[in-house]
Short mmCIF file of N, CA, C and O in Angstrom, two decimals:
data_model
loop_
_atom_site.label_atom_id
_atom_site.label_comp_id
_atom_site.label_asym_id
_atom_site.label_seq_id
_atom_site.Cartn_x
_atom_site.Cartn_y
_atom_site.Cartn_z
N MET N 8 109.12 164.24 167.19
CA MET N 8 109.36 165.73 167.85
C MET N 8 109.22 166.93 166.29
O MET N 8 108.89 166.41 165.57
N SER N 9 108.29 167.68 166.96
CA SER N 9 107.35 168.41 165.94
C SER N 9 108.08 169.23 165.74
O SER N 9 108.66 170.06 166.52
N ASN N 10 108.45 170.17 165.05
CA ASN N 10 109.16 171.54 164.87
C ASN N 10 108.07 173.74 164.76
O ASN N 10 108.06 173.88 164.24
N VAL N 11 107.04 173.09 165.67
CA VAL N 11 105.91 174.03 165.11
C VAL N 11 106.96 174.97 166.52
O VAL N 11 107.08 174.31 167.43
N ARG N 12 106.58 176.61 165.93
CA ARG N 12 106.90 177.54 166.87
C ARG N 12 106.29 178.68 166.63
O ARG N 12 106.21 178.92 165.39
N HIS N 13 105.26 179.64 167.57
CA HIS N 13 104.70 180.23 167.73
C HIS N 13 104.98 181.68 168.05
O HIS N 13 106.19 180.99 169.01
N VAL N 14 105.22 182.96 167.25
CA VAL N 14 106.44 183.80 167.66
C VAL N 14 104.68 185.00 167.26
O VAL N 14 103.70 185.60 166.91
N LEU N 15 104.60 185.57 169.41
CA LEU N 15 104.11 186.67 169.37
C LEU N 15 105.27 187.68 169.46
O LEU N 15 105.77 187.69 169.58
N VAL N 16 103.83 188.85 168.84
CA VAL N 16 104.73 189.59 168.65
C VAL N 16 103.91 191.08 169.42
O VAL N 16 102.25 191.85 169.92
N LEU N 17 104.59 191.84 170.72
CA LEU N 17 104.40 192.94 171.98
C LEU N 17 104.58 194.22 171.31
O LEU N 17 106.20 193.97 170.85
N PRO N 18 103.82 194.70 172.02
CA PRO N 18 104.30 196.39 171.86
C PRO N 18 105.03 196.94 172.63
O PRO N 18 106.39 198.06 172.20
N ASP N 19 105.63 196.28 173.94
CA ASP N 19 107.56 196.52 174.76
C ASP N 19 107.48 195.40 175.53
O ASP N 19 106.95 194.79 175.46
N ARG N 20 108.72 195.70 175.77
CA ARG N 20 108.89 195.14 176.83
C ARG N 20 108.65 194.48 178.11
O ARG N 20 108.17 193.24 178.30
N ASP N 21 107.66 195.33 178.70
CA ASP N 21 107.62 194.86 179.74
C ASP N 21 106.01 193.83 179.55
O ASP N 21 106.10 192.70 179.87
N ALA N 22 105.42 194.18 178.27
CA ALA N 22 104.18 193.23 177.82
C ALA N 22 105.19 191.60 177.50
O ALA N 22 104.47 190.70 177.94
N ALA N 23 106.08 191.89 176.98
CA ALA N 23 106.74 190.28 176.05
C ALA N 23 107.38 190.12 177.57
O ALA N 23 106.82 188.85 177.37
N GLU N 24 107.32 190.16 178.05
CA GLU N 24 107.56 189.39 179.60
C GLU N 24 106.89 189.65 180.70
O GLU N 24 107.22 188.06 180.69
N GLU N 25 105.86 190.42 180.78
CA GLU N 25 104.99 189.89 181.68
C GLU N 25 104.42 188.44 180.83
O GLU N 25 103.75 187.68 181.12
N ALA N 26 103.82 188.04 179.31
CA ALA N 26 103.49 187.80 178.41
C ALA N 26 104.28 186.13 178.02
O ALA N 26 103.13 185.43 178.68
N ALA N 27 105.62 185.89 178.60
CA ALA N 27 106.74 185.31 178.91
C ALA N 27 106.43 184.44 180.17
O ALA N 27 105.56 183.19 180.30
N GLN N 28 106.30 184.89 180.48
CA GLN N 28 106.17 184.43 182.06
C GLN N 28 104.52 183.55 182.52
O GLN N 28 104.06 182.24 183.06
N ALA N 29 103.30 184.66 182.08
CA ALA N 29 102.12 184.35 182.11
C ALA N 29 101.67 182.77 181.35
O ALA N 29 101.23 182.56 181.51
N LEU N 30 102.48 182.61 179.95
CA LEU N 30 102.55 181.63 178.84
C LEU N 30 102.57 180.20 179.83
O LEU N 30 101.73 179.20 179.52
N GLY N 31 103.75 180.46 180.58
CA GLY N 31 103.88 178.85 181.53
C GLY N 31 102.57 178.75 182.25
O GLY N 31 101.89 177.47 182.48
N GLU N 32 102.40 180.19 182.55
CA GLU N 32 100.70 179.44 183.64
C GLU N 32 99.75 179.36 183.34
O GLU N 32 99.23 178.46 183.75
N ARG N 33 99.36 179.04 181.86
CA ARG N 33 98.33 179.57 181.15
C ARG N 33 98.19 177.93 180.68
O ARG N 33 97.54 177.67 180.81
N PHE N 34 99.16 177.90 179.94
CA PHE N 34 99.26 177.44 179.25
C PHE N 34 99.60 175.90 179.49
O PHE N 34 99.96 174.69 179.26
N GLY N 35 100.47 175.91 180.21
CA GLY N 35 102.28 174.99 181.09
C GLY N 35 102.75 174.36 179.46
O GLY N 35 102.87 173.22 179.71
N THR N 36 102.91 175.17 179.89
CA THR N 36 104.86 175.35 178.94
C THR N 36 105.90 174.80 179.69
O THR N 36 105.73 175.19 180.03
N ASP N 37 105.93 173.95 178.58
CA ASP N 37 107.82 173.04 179.04
C ASP N 37 108.80 173.97 179.29
O ASP N 37 109.59 174.04 180.39
N GLU N 38 108.93 174.86 177.65
CA GLU N 38 110.29 175.43 177.46
C GLU N 38 110.22 176.86 178.01
O GLU N 38 108.70 177.00 177.64
N GLU N 39 110.79 177.36 178.44
CA GLU N 39 110.74 179.30 178.64
C GLU N 39 110.87 179.57 176.87
O GLU N 39 111.48 179.34 176.27
N PRO N 40 109.89 180.83 177.56
CA PRO N 40 109.60 181.14 176.14
C PRO N 40 110.76 182.95 175.58
O PRO N 40 111.07 182.59 176.83
N ARG N 41 111.28 182.18 174.16
CA ARG N 41 112.72 183.20 174.21
C ARG N 41 111.90 184.95 173.85
O ARG N 41 111.44 185.18 173.23
N ILE N 42 112.03 186.01 174.46
CA ILE N 42 111.96 187.27 174.36
C ILE N 42 113.20 187.61 173.48
O ILE N 42 114.64 187.67 173.54
N LEU N 43 112.79 188.64 172.11
CA LEU N 43 113.72 189.30 171.48
C LEU N 43 113.39 190.61 170.74
O LEU N 43 111.63 190.45 170.45
N ARG N 44 114.06 191.14 170.45
CA ARG N 44 113.24 192.70 170.46
C ARG N 44 113.31 193.21 168.85
O ARG N 44 115.20 192.36 168.75
N ASP N 45 112.34 193.24 168.35
CA ASP N 45 112.88 192.96 166.43
C ASP N 45 112.49 194.86 166.23
O ASP N 45 111.38 195.84 166.72
N ALA N 46 113.52 195.37 165.73
CA ALA N 46 113.43 197.21 164.98
C ALA N 46 113.92 196.74 163.65
O ALA N 46 114.65 196.13 163.00
N LEU N 47 113.56 198.13 163.16
CA LEU N 47 113.54 198.15 161.82
C LEU N 47 115.17 198.82 161.83
O LEU N 47 115.51 199.52 162.46
N ALA N 48 115.81 197.96 160.12
CA ALA N 48 117.07 198.44 160.36
C ALA N 48 117.51 200.07 160.64
O ALA N 48 116.82 200.71 159.80
N GLY N 49 118.39 200.07 161.59
CA GLY N 49 118.66 201.48 161.71
C GLY N 49 117.52 202.22 162.60
O GLY N 49 117.63 202.89 163.32
N GLU N 50 117.18 201.47 163.19
CA GLU N 50 116.38 202.42 164.44
C GLU N 50 116.65 201.63 165.93
O GLU N 50 116.99 200.68 166.16
N ASP N 51 117.03 202.87 166.70
CA ASP N 51 117.78 202.88 167.72
C ASP N 51 117.12 202.75 169.24
O ASP N 51 117.38 202.97 170.47
N ASP N 52 115.37 203.55 168.33
CA ASP N 52 114.65 204.01 169.65
C ASP N 52 113.62 202.62 170.08
O ASP N 52 113.44 202.27 169.24
N ALA N 53 113.91 203.06 171.06
CA ALA N 53 113.48 201.12 171.38
C ALA N 53 111.70 201.42 171.65
O ALA N 53 110.97 201.06 171.99
N GLU N 54 111.00 203.10 171.74
CA GLU N 54 109.68 203.28 171.29
C GLU N 54 109.05 202.83 170.06
O GLU N 54 108.07 202.86 169.92
N ASP N 55 110.42 202.93 169.19
CA ASP N 55 109.92 202.18 167.40
C ASP N 55 110.11 200.76 167.30
O ASP N 55 110.10 199.91 166.24
N ALA N 56 110.13 199.79 168.46
CA ALA N 56 110.45 198.22 168.54
C ALA N 56 109.64 197.75 168.80
O ALA N 56 108.59 197.85 169.38
N GLN N 57 109.76 196.50 168.09
CA GLN N 57 108.64 195.13 169.10
C GLN N 57 109.09 194.22 169.50
O GLN N 57 109.87 193.79 168.87
N TRP N 58 108.29 194.05 170.44
CA TRP N 58 108.70 192.18 170.68
C TRP N 58 108.53 191.46 171.12
O TRP N 58 106.89 191.34 170.63
N LEU N 59 109.12 190.46 170.83
CA LEU N 59 108.85 189.02 169.77
C LEU N 59 109.29 187.56 171.07
O LEU N 59 110.15 188.01 171.75
N VAL N 60 108.22 186.94 171.29
CA VAL N 60 108.13 186.35 172.23
C VAL N 60 107.44 184.89 171.38
O VAL N 60 106.99 184.53 170.89
N LEU N 61 109.39 183.76 171.10
CA LEU N 61 109.20 182.83 170.25
C LEU N 61 108.62 182.45 172.04
O LEU N 61 110.11 181.82 172.69
N LEU N 62 107.86 181.18 171.00
CA LEU N 62 107.71 179.56 171.80
C LEU N 62 107.55 178.26 170.89
O LEU N 62 106.57 178.34 169.96
N HIS N 63 108.68 177.25 171.09
CA HIS N 63 108.20 176.15 170.72
C HIS N 63 107.47 174.98 171.28
O HIS N 63 107.45 175.28 172.43
N ASP N 64 106.55 174.11 170.53
CA ASP N 64 105.43 174.17 170.74
C ASP N 64 105.75 172.43 169.87
O ASP N 64 104.60 172.23 169.10
N GLU N 65 106.93 171.63 170.75
CA GLU N 65 107.20 170.08 170.07
C GLU N 65 105.49 169.24 170.16
O GLU N 65 104.97 168.42 169.78
N ARG N 66 104.57 169.45 171.39
CA ARG N 66 103.51 168.37 171.19
C ARG N 66 102.47 169.29 169.97
O ARG N 66 100.97 168.33 170.22
N GLU N 67 102.50 170.58 169.86
CA GLU N 67 101.59 170.84 169.35
C GLU N 67 100.28 171.22 169.35
O GLU N 67 98.99 170.52 169.83
N ALA N 68 100.31 171.30 170.62
CA ALA N 68 99.19 171.54 172.17
C ALA N 68 98.49 173.05 171.75
O ALA N 68 97.59 172.39 172.79
N LEU N 69 99.37 173.28 171.62
CA LEU N 69 98.87 174.99 170.93
C LEU N 69 97.83 175.36 170.33
O LEU N 69 98.52 175.29 169.10
N TYR N 70 96.69 176.09 171.08
CA TYR N 70 96.25 176.55 169.42
C TYR N 70 96.17 177.98 169.41
O TYR N 70 96.32 178.57 169.56
N PRO N 71 95.83 178.30 167.50
CA PRO N 71 96.29 179.08 167.22
C PRO N 71 95.72 180.10 168.02
O PRO N 71 95.80 181.92 167.63
N GLY N 72 94.36 180.51 167.56
CA GLY N 72 92.99 181.24 168.19
C GLY N 72 93.38 181.51 169.68
O GLY N 72 93.14 183.20 170.24
N GLU N 73 93.40 180.06 170.72
CA GLU N 73 93.64 180.63 172.11
C GLU N 73 95.23 181.70 172.18
O GLU N 73 95.35 182.40 172.64
N LEU N 74 96.29 182.01 171.33
CA LEU N 74 97.33 182.12 171.38
C LEU N 74 96.99 183.91 171.02
O LEU N 74 97.53 184.83 171.22
N ASP N 75 96.12 184.03 169.78
CA ASP N 75 95.48 185.25 168.71
C ASP N 75 95.32 185.40 170.49
O ASP N 75 95.71 186.79 170.57
N ALA N 76 94.60 185.43 170.69
CA ALA N 76 93.78 185.83 172.11
C ALA N 76 94.64 186.12 172.88
O ALA N 76 94.51 187.24 173.76
N PHE N 77 95.44 185.50 173.82
CA PHE N 77 96.59 185.71 174.35
C PHE N 77 97.47 186.90 174.79
O PHE N 77 97.52 187.71 175.35
N ALA N 78 98.49 187.22 173.58
CA ALA N 78 98.53 188.35 172.67
C ALA N 78 97.88 189.91 173.19
O ALA N 78 97.99 190.59 172.92
N GLY N 79 96.48 189.40 172.67
CA GLY N 79 95.77 190.50 172.55
C GLY N 79 95.54 190.96 173.94
O GLY N 79 94.91 192.09 174.27
N GLU N 80 96.06 190.66 174.45
CA GLU N 80 95.63 191.26 176.41
C GLU N 80 96.43 192.27 177.04
O GLU N 80 96.53 192.84 177.17
N TRP N 81 97.46 191.87 175.36
CA TRP N 81 99.12 192.74 176.07
C TRP N 81 98.73 193.93 174.60
O TRP N 81 100.05 194.60 174.21
N GLU N 82 97.35 193.65 174.02
CA GLU N 82 97.79 194.70 172.51
C GLU N 82 99.11 194.11 171.62
O GLU N 82 99.19 195.25 170.90
N GLY N 83 98.95 192.74 171.32
CA GLY N 83 100.12 193.14 169.95
C GLY N 83 98.72 191.11 169.28
O GLY N 83 98.10 190.76 169.95
N TRP N 84 99.75 190.79 168.75
CA TRP N 84 98.82 189.24 167.74
C TRP N 84 99.55 188.38 167.64
O TRP N 84 101.12 188.67 168.29
N ARG N 85 99.55 187.45 167.49
CA ARG N 85 100.24 186.10 166.83
C ARG N 85 100.54 186.08 165.56
O ARG N 85 99.97 186.16 164.69
N GLU N 86 102.07 186.23 164.58
CA GLU N 86 103.12 186.10 163.62
C GLU N 86 101.77 185.16 163.17
O GLU N 86 102.69 183.78 162.81
N GLU N 87 101.87 184.92 162.24
CA GLU N 87 101.07 183.77 161.24
C GLU N 87 102.25 182.94 160.66
O GLU N 87 103.57 183.97 160.44
N PRO N 88 102.94 182.08 160.54
CA PRO N 88 103.98 181.12 159.79
C PRO N 88 103.80 181.50 158.71
O PRO N 88 103.79 181.56 157.45
#
């Protein structure tokens, strides 16, 4: 079992939710991605938050370049490990 995890950084909650749903449809992922809000310490304003989509890739079947392009569709990016 691999411990590979991908983190996609998205600009807002709607984009994160749409991307999380589309991941399974496009890449056939087994596990539902987790969505987390990431804000700087003391930031309460949702406008200043980023949203993270965490995806475990136990089969190591997802290619970083494809995930980069995928996240870019929502003006996001894949965080390097």
